[in-house]
Amino acid sequence: MSPDPHGSNWDALPGGQQLRNDLQQSLAYWWPRIFGYHLLQLGPLSAEVDSSQCAVKHQFSVYPAHGATLQGEYWQLPLKSASIDAVAMHLLLESEQDPYRILREVDRVLVSGGYLIISGINPFSSAYLGKLLPKYQQRWPWNGCFFMPARVRDWLGLLGYQLVDDQRLCYHAFMPDWDFPLLMRQWQHRWLPGTGAVYLLVARKLEAPLTPVANRQRKRVRGWQPAATAGYSGRMKRE
């Protein structure tokens, strides 16, 4: 079992406690609206985010290092398919060589209608400055890949998820040498809201269609005709 390459706690990131508080405040709206039997906190940082307001009572963590409820790899979760009602993963995809593989594995264990909560570093923010400075390039999280929120949304769309919330949080560079004054952060939050250092996405797994509609028999006709497409009928579960 490989060691966990991610930050082991929020103190490993300058301004990390502020970020955790911002996440907890934003998620306070969603926790009472998520129901079920099992909440998976993927990664050590996710395990440290307060989810006591969540209606799901059984909450547990999975990551490779000691301290997890279950030790396991992110790309091969030790869980049955369609057994988890909600998954929270914070600052996890940045350190993965194949982040889409992680999302596919999470999708495997998540039930239809379940919630997926993802937070990550927004490259369109002051946090990206660390990637330009040699002093920070080999440190977490700058030694990983920063994905645009739009790309993560595309991945979720490919897997069949409906995005229900998209936020930017924490207007912070996460570097002690580049800690912007509070007034500048407030200005950035007001006038450049899309440049928050962290994105927070809340998505819901859509219910799969039950039965495909049988292909209609096409009558052979002469001349050019536009191609017909076979559709699927299904019911999307509403909140």
mmCIF file of C-alpha atoms in Angstrom:
data_model
loop_
_atom_site.group_PDB
_atom_site.id
_atom_site.type_symbol
_atom_site.label_atom_id
_atom_site.label_comp_id
_atom_site.label_asym_id
_atom_site.label_seq_id
_atom_site.Cartn_x
_atom_site.Cartn_y
_atom_site.Cartn_z
ATOM 1 C CA MET A 1 0.000 0.000 0.000
ATOM 2 C CA SER A 2 1.541 3.272 -1.110
ATOM 3 C CA PRO A 3 1.888 6.241 1.253
ATOM 4 C CA ASP A 4 -0.637 9.017 0.895
ATOM 5 C CA PRO A 5 0.914 11.853 -1.207
ATOM 6 C CA HIS A 6 -1.698 14.395 -0.129
ATOM 7 C CA GLY A 7 -1.559 16.803 2.749
ATOM 8 C CA SER A 8 -2.186 14.880 5.938
ATOM 9 C CA ASN A 9 -3.938 17.770 7.667
ATOM 10 C CA TRP A 10 -5.103 21.301 7.007
ATOM 11 C CA ASP A 11 -2.151 22.801 8.905
ATOM 12 C CA ALA A 12 0.133 21.592 6.107
ATOM 13 C CA LEU A 13 -1.294 24.388 3.956
ATOM 14 C CA PRO A 14 -0.815 28.053 4.943
ATOM 15 C CA GLY A 15 -4.308 29.383 5.485
ATOM 16 C CA GLY A 16 -5.566 25.808 5.589
ATOM 17 C CA GLN A 17 -7.647 26.273 8.711
ATOM 18 C CA GLN A 18 -9.347 29.275 7.131
ATOM 19 C CA LEU A 19 -10.080 27.163 4.063
ATOM 20 C CA ARG A 20 -11.512 24.357 6.182
ATOM 21 C CA ASN A 21 -13.772 26.848 7.965
ATOM 22 C CA ASP A 22 -14.958 28.250 4.616
ATOM 23 C CA LEU A 23 -15.751 24.737 3.404
ATOM 24 C CA GLN A 24 -17.642 23.912 6.576
ATOM 25 C CA GLN A 25 -19.722 27.082 6.299
ATOM 26 C CA SER A 26 -20.615 26.371 2.675
ATOM 27 C CA LEU A 27 -21.430 22.712 3.334
ATOM 28 C CA ALA A 28 -23.643 23.578 6.310
ATOM 29 C CA TYR A 29 -26.424 24.220 3.793
ATOM 30 C CA TRP A 30 -26.073 20.797 2.174
ATOM 31 C CA TRP A 31 -25.506 18.431 5.097
ATOM 32 C CA PRO A 32 -29.138 18.451 6.320
ATOM 33 C CA ARG A 33 -30.309 17.817 2.737
ATOM 34 C CA ILE A 34 -28.249 14.652 2.211
ATOM 35 C CA PHE A 35 -29.907 11.448 3.402
ATOM 36 C CA GLY A 36 -28.994 7.773 3.461
ATOM 37 C CA TYR A 37 -27.001 5.268 5.444
ATOM 38 C CA HIS A 38 -23.307 5.822 4.611
ATOM 39 C CA LEU A 39 -21.147 8.922 4.073
ATOM 40 C CA LEU A 40 -17.646 8.291 2.712
ATOM 41 C CA GLN A 41 -14.955 10.853 3.539
ATOM 42 C CA LEU A 42 -12.260 10.214 0.953
ATOM 43 C CA GLY A 43 -8.796 11.322 2.065
ATOM 44 C CA PRO A 44 -7.422 12.619 5.389
ATOM 45 C CA LEU A 45 -8.459 16.218 4.724
ATOM 46 C CA SER A 46 -12.054 15.157 4.099
ATOM 47 C CA ALA A 47 -12.079 13.288 7.394
ATOM 48 C CA GLU A 48 -11.213 16.539 9.221
ATOM 49 C CA VAL A 49 -14.106 18.543 7.749
ATOM 50 C CA ASP A 50 -16.981 18.754 10.210
ATOM 51 C CA SER A 51 -19.997 16.868 8.862
ATOM 52 C CA SER A 52 -21.861 16.459 12.152
ATOM 53 C CA GLN A 53 -24.893 18.257 10.687
ATOM 54 C CA CYS A 54 -25.242 15.642 7.967
ATOM 55 C CA ALA A 55 -28.391 13.525 8.182
ATOM 56 C CA VAL A 56 -26.319 10.430 7.298
ATOM 57 C CA LYS A 57 -25.333 8.874 10.611
ATOM 58 C CA HIS A 58 -22.670 6.364 9.565
ATOM 59 C CA GLN A 59 -19.656 8.405 8.459
ATOM 60 C CA PHE A 60 -16.257 6.868 7.796
ATOM 61 C CA SER A 61 -12.981 7.650 6.008
ATOM 62 C CA VAL A 62 -10.875 5.806 3.451
ATOM 63 C CA TYR A 63 -7.258 6.619 2.541
ATOM 64 C CA PRO A 64 -3.965 4.695 2.369
ATOM 65 C CA ALA A 65 -2.331 6.047 5.537
ATOM 66 C CA HIS A 66 -2.855 5.122 9.177
ATOM 67 C CA GLY A 67 -5.740 6.839 10.922
ATOM 68 C CA ALA A 68 -8.353 6.001 8.314
ATOM 69 C CA THR A 69 -11.444 4.030 9.239
ATOM 70 C CA LEU A 70 -10.579 1.775 6.291
ATOM 71 C CA GLN A 71 -7.150 1.749 4.646
ATOM 72 C CA GLY A 72 -7.334 1.479 0.895
ATOM 73 C CA GLU A 73 -6.312 2.998 -2.406
ATOM 74 C CA TYR A 74 -8.483 5.692 -3.932
ATOM 75 C CA TRP A 75 -8.578 3.926 -7.284
ATOM 76 C CA GLN A 76 -9.597 0.596 -5.714
ATOM 77 C CA LEU A 77 -11.955 1.285 -2.837
ATOM 78 C CA PRO A 78 -12.609 -1.653 -0.469
ATOM 79 C CA LEU A 79 -16.367 -1.159 -0.831
ATOM 80 C CA LYS A 80 -19.252 -2.833 -2.622
ATOM 81 C CA SER A 81 -20.746 -1.239 -5.700
ATOM 82 C CA ALA A 82 -23.732 1.068 -5.126
ATOM 83 C CA SER A 83 -23.308 0.978 -1.348
ATOM 84 C CA ILE A 84 -22.537 4.628 -0.451
ATOM 85 C CA ASP A 85 -25.075 7.472 -0.282
ATOM 86 C CA ALA A 86 -22.646 10.416 -0.312
ATOM 87 C CA VAL A 87 -18.940 10.972 -0.939
ATOM 88 C CA ALA A 88 -16.859 13.992 0.087
ATOM 89 C CA MET A 89 -13.374 14.484 -1.343
ATOM 90 C CA HIS A 90 -11.324 17.597 -0.604
ATOM 91 C CA LEU A 91 -8.075 18.609 -2.369
ATOM 92 C CA LEU A 92 -7.638 15.049 -3.582
ATOM 93 C CA LEU A 93 -7.610 15.109 -7.385
ATOM 94 C CA GLU A 94 -4.591 17.444 -7.542
ATOM 95 C CA SER A 95 -2.165 14.671 -6.530
ATOM 96 C CA GLU A 96 -3.617 11.899 -8.685
ATOM 97 C CA GLN A 97 -2.002 10.796 -11.937
ATOM 98 C CA ASP A 98 -5.382 9.681 -13.290
ATOM 99 C CA PRO A 99 -8.087 11.751 -11.550
ATOM 100 C CA TYR A 100 -10.828 10.520 -13.858
ATOM 101 C CA ARG A 101 -10.053 6.975 -12.730
ATOM 102 C CA ILE A 102 -10.687 8.056 -9.135
ATOM 103 C CA LEU A 103 -14.010 9.587 -10.147
ATOM 104 C CA ARG A 104 -15.021 6.390 -11.934
ATOM 105 C CA GLU A 105 -14.250 4.369 -8.821
ATOM 106 C CA VAL A 106 -16.255 6.778 -6.670
ATOM 107 C CA ASP A 107 -19.101 6.507 -9.162
ATOM 108 C CA ARG A 108 -18.974 2.716 -8.803
ATOM 109 C CA VAL A 109 -19.634 2.779 -5.055
ATOM 110 C CA LEU A 110 -22.149 5.660 -5.092
ATOM 111 C CA VAL A 111 -25.854 4.836 -5.246
ATOM 112 C CA SER A 112 -28.153 6.347 -7.849
ATOM 113 C CA GLY A 113 -29.325 9.705 -6.528
ATOM 114 C CA GLY A 114 -26.299 9.954 -4.225
ATOM 115 C CA TYR A 115 -24.290 13.139 -3.673
ATOM 116 C CA LEU A 116 -20.673 13.790 -4.610
ATOM 117 C CA ILE A 117 -18.848 16.732 -3.016
ATOM 118 C CA ILE A 118 -15.523 17.817 -4.535
ATOM 119 C CA SER A 119 -13.205 20.670 -3.662
ATOM 120 C CA GLY A 120 -9.921 21.508 -5.362
ATOM 121 C CA ILE A 121 -7.414 24.242 -6.128
ATOM 122 C CA ASN A 122 -8.625 26.710 -8.743
ATOM 123 C CA PRO A 123 -5.769 27.424 -11.220
ATOM 124 C CA PHE A 124 -7.454 30.697 -12.180
ATOM 125 C CA SER A 125 -6.538 32.240 -8.828
ATOM 126 C CA SER A 126 -3.627 33.611 -6.818
ATOM 127 C CA ALA A 127 -2.944 30.061 -5.555
ATOM 128 C CA TYR A 128 -1.375 29.313 -8.956
ATOM 129 C CA LEU A 129 1.550 31.629 -8.139
ATOM 130 C CA GLY A 130 3.187 28.792 -6.202
ATOM 131 C CA LYS A 131 3.647 26.849 -9.426
ATOM 132 C CA LEU A 132 5.693 29.711 -10.861
ATOM 133 C CA LEU A 133 8.101 29.983 -7.919
ATOM 134 C CA PRO A 134 10.844 27.331 -7.470
ATOM 135 C CA LYS A 135 10.515 27.643 -3.705
ATOM 136 C CA TYR A 136 7.032 26.116 -3.802
ATOM 137 C CA GLN A 137 7.041 23.940 -6.915
ATOM 138 C CA GLN A 138 8.036 20.757 -5.054
ATOM 139 C CA ARG A 139 5.687 21.326 -2.125
ATOM 140 C CA TRP A 140 2.111 20.209 -1.748
ATOM 141 C CA PRO A 141 -0.241 21.147 -3.346
ATOM 142 C CA TRP A 142 1.823 22.871 -6.076
ATOM 143 C CA ASN A 143 3.652 19.647 -6.947
ATOM 144 C CA GLY A 144 0.365 18.298 -8.315
ATOM 145 C CA CYS A 145 -1.939 19.251 -11.166
ATOM 146 C CA PHE A 146 -4.504 22.018 -10.844
ATOM 147 C CA PHE A 147 -7.622 21.319 -12.890
ATOM 148 C CA MET A 148 -9.994 23.974 -14.117
ATOM 149 C CA PRO A 149 -13.437 23.613 -12.496
ATOM 150 C CA ALA A 150 -14.941 23.414 -15.983
ATOM 151 C CA ARG A 151 -12.888 20.298 -16.681
ATOM 152 C CA VAL A 152 -14.057 18.610 -13.485
ATOM 153 C CA ARG A 153 -17.626 19.527 -14.391
ATOM 154 C CA ASP A 154 -17.100 17.880 -17.786
ATOM 155 C CA TRP A 155 -15.900 14.692 -16.099
ATOM 156 C CA LEU A 156 -18.958 14.665 -13.883
ATOM 157 C CA GLY A 157 -21.191 15.194 -16.910
ATOM 158 C CA LEU A 158 -19.608 12.230 -18.681
ATOM 159 C CA LEU A 159 -20.330 10.064 -15.656
ATOM 160 C CA GLY A 160 -23.965 11.177 -15.577
ATOM 161 C CA TYR A 161 -24.027 13.681 -12.718
ATOM 162 C CA GLN A 162 -26.158 16.778 -12.314
ATOM 163 C CA LEU A 163 -24.319 19.761 -10.867
ATOM 164 C CA VAL A 164 -26.373 21.346 -8.082
ATOM 165 C CA ASP A 165 -23.837 23.803 -6.640
ATOM 166 C CA ASP A 166 -20.666 25.518 -7.874
ATOM 167 C CA GLN A 167 -18.811 27.926 -5.583
ATOM 168 C CA ARG A 168 -15.428 29.657 -5.227
ATOM 169 C CA LEU A 169 -13.970 29.965 -1.756
ATOM 170 C CA CYS A 170 -10.984 31.341 0.129
ATOM 171 C CA TYR A 171 -9.312 34.249 -1.672
ATOM 172 C CA HIS A 172 -5.867 33.283 -0.433
ATOM 173 C CA ALA A 173 -2.536 32.499 -2.154
ATOM 174 C CA PHE A 174 -1.646 29.827 0.472
ATOM 175 C CA MET A 175 1.922 31.170 0.560
ATOM 176 C CA PRO A 176 3.214 32.991 3.671
ATOM 177 C CA ASP A 177 5.359 35.277 1.507
ATOM 178 C CA TRP A 178 2.360 36.241 -0.636
ATOM 179 C CA ASP A 179 -0.358 36.655 1.960
ATOM 180 C CA PHE A 180 -2.543 39.415 0.550
ATOM 181 C CA PRO A 181 -4.100 41.942 2.960
ATOM 182 C CA LEU A 182 -7.656 41.306 4.095
ATOM 183 C CA LEU A 183 -8.914 44.397 2.255
ATOM 184 C CA MET A 184 -7.530 43.086 -1.039
ATOM 185 C CA ARG A 185 -9.182 39.699 -0.463
ATOM 186 C CA GLN A 186 -12.513 41.388 0.200
ATOM 187 C CA TRP A 187 -12.137 43.428 -2.990
ATOM 188 C CA GLN A 188 -11.321 40.266 -4.938
ATOM 189 C CA HIS A 189 -14.327 38.463 -3.497
ATOM 190 C CA ARG A 190 -16.629 41.307 -4.494
ATOM 191 C CA TRP A 191 -15.324 42.149 -7.951
ATOM 192 C CA LEU A 192 -13.634 38.914 -9.092
ATOM 193 C CA PRO A 193 -15.730 36.180 -7.470
ATOM 194 C CA GLY A 194 -14.555 33.523 -9.940
ATOM 195 C CA THR A 195 -10.942 33.813 -8.759
ATOM 196 C CA GLY A 196 -11.379 32.122 -5.386
ATOM 197 C CA ALA A 197 -8.436 29.839 -4.612
ATOM 198 C CA VAL A 198 -10.670 26.784 -4.164
ATOM 199 C CA TYR A 199 -13.683 25.515 -6.078
ATOM 200 C CA LEU A 200 -16.469 23.577 -4.392
ATOM 201 C CA LEU A 201 -18.726 21.387 -6.524
ATOM 202 C CA VAL A 202 -21.783 19.501 -5.304
ATOM 203 C CA ALA A 203 -23.226 17.021 -7.791
ATOM 204 C CA ARG A 204 -25.904 14.351 -7.738
ATOM 205 C CA LYS A 205 -25.771 11.034 -9.538
ATOM 206 C CA LEU A 206 -28.695 10.786 -11.900
ATOM 207 C CA GLU A 207 -30.938 7.768 -11.841
ATOM 208 C CA ALA A 208 -30.173 5.499 -14.788
ATOM 209 C CA PRO A 209 -32.960 4.816 -17.291
ATOM 210 C CA LEU A 210 -34.761 1.556 -16.572
ATOM 211 C CA THR A 211 -35.470 0.141 -20.011
ATOM 212 C CA PRO A 212 -34.309 1.326 -23.425
ATOM 213 C CA VAL A 213 -36.890 2.131 -26.046
ATOM 214 C CA ALA A 214 -36.881 -0.449 -28.839
ATOM 215 C CA ASN A 215 -35.478 0.825 -32.098
ATOM 216 C CA ARG A 216 -38.196 1.650 -34.550
ATOM 217 C CA GLN A 217 -38.088 -0.186 -37.819
ATOM 218 C CA ARG A 218 -37.050 2.172 -40.579
ATOM 219 C CA LYS A 219 -38.819 2.107 -43.888
ATOM 220 C CA ARG A 220 -36.555 2.065 -46.889
ATOM 221 C CA VAL A 221 -37.145 5.162 -48.967
ATOM 222 C CA ARG A 222 -35.519 6.550 -52.048
ATOM 223 C CA GLY A 223 -33.453 9.688 -51.904
ATOM 224 C CA TRP A 224 -31.642 11.393 -49.041
ATOM 225 C CA GLN A 225 -33.187 11.377 -45.585
ATOM 226 C CA PRO A 226 -31.798 12.762 -42.298
ATOM 227 C CA ALA A 227 -30.445 10.067 -39.990
ATOM 228 C CA ALA A 228 -32.797 8.960 -37.242
ATOM 229 C CA THR A 229 -31.479 8.440 -33.730
ATOM 230 C CA ALA A 230 -32.660 6.001 -31.135
ATOM 231 C CA GLY A 231 -33.455 7.560 -27.781
ATOM 232 C CA TYR A 232 -33.794 6.330 -24.272
ATOM 233 C CA SER A 233 -36.672 7.045 -21.994
ATOM 234 C CA GLY A 234 -35.922 7.517 -18.363
ATOM 235 C CA ARG A 235 -36.986 9.286 -15.266
ATOM 236 C CA MET A 236 -34.652 11.705 -13.571
ATOM 237 C CA LYS A 237 -34.967 11.747 -9.835
ATOM 238 C CA ARG A 238 -35.744 15.220 -8.563
ATOM 239 C CA GLU A 239 -34.676 16.624 -5.271
#
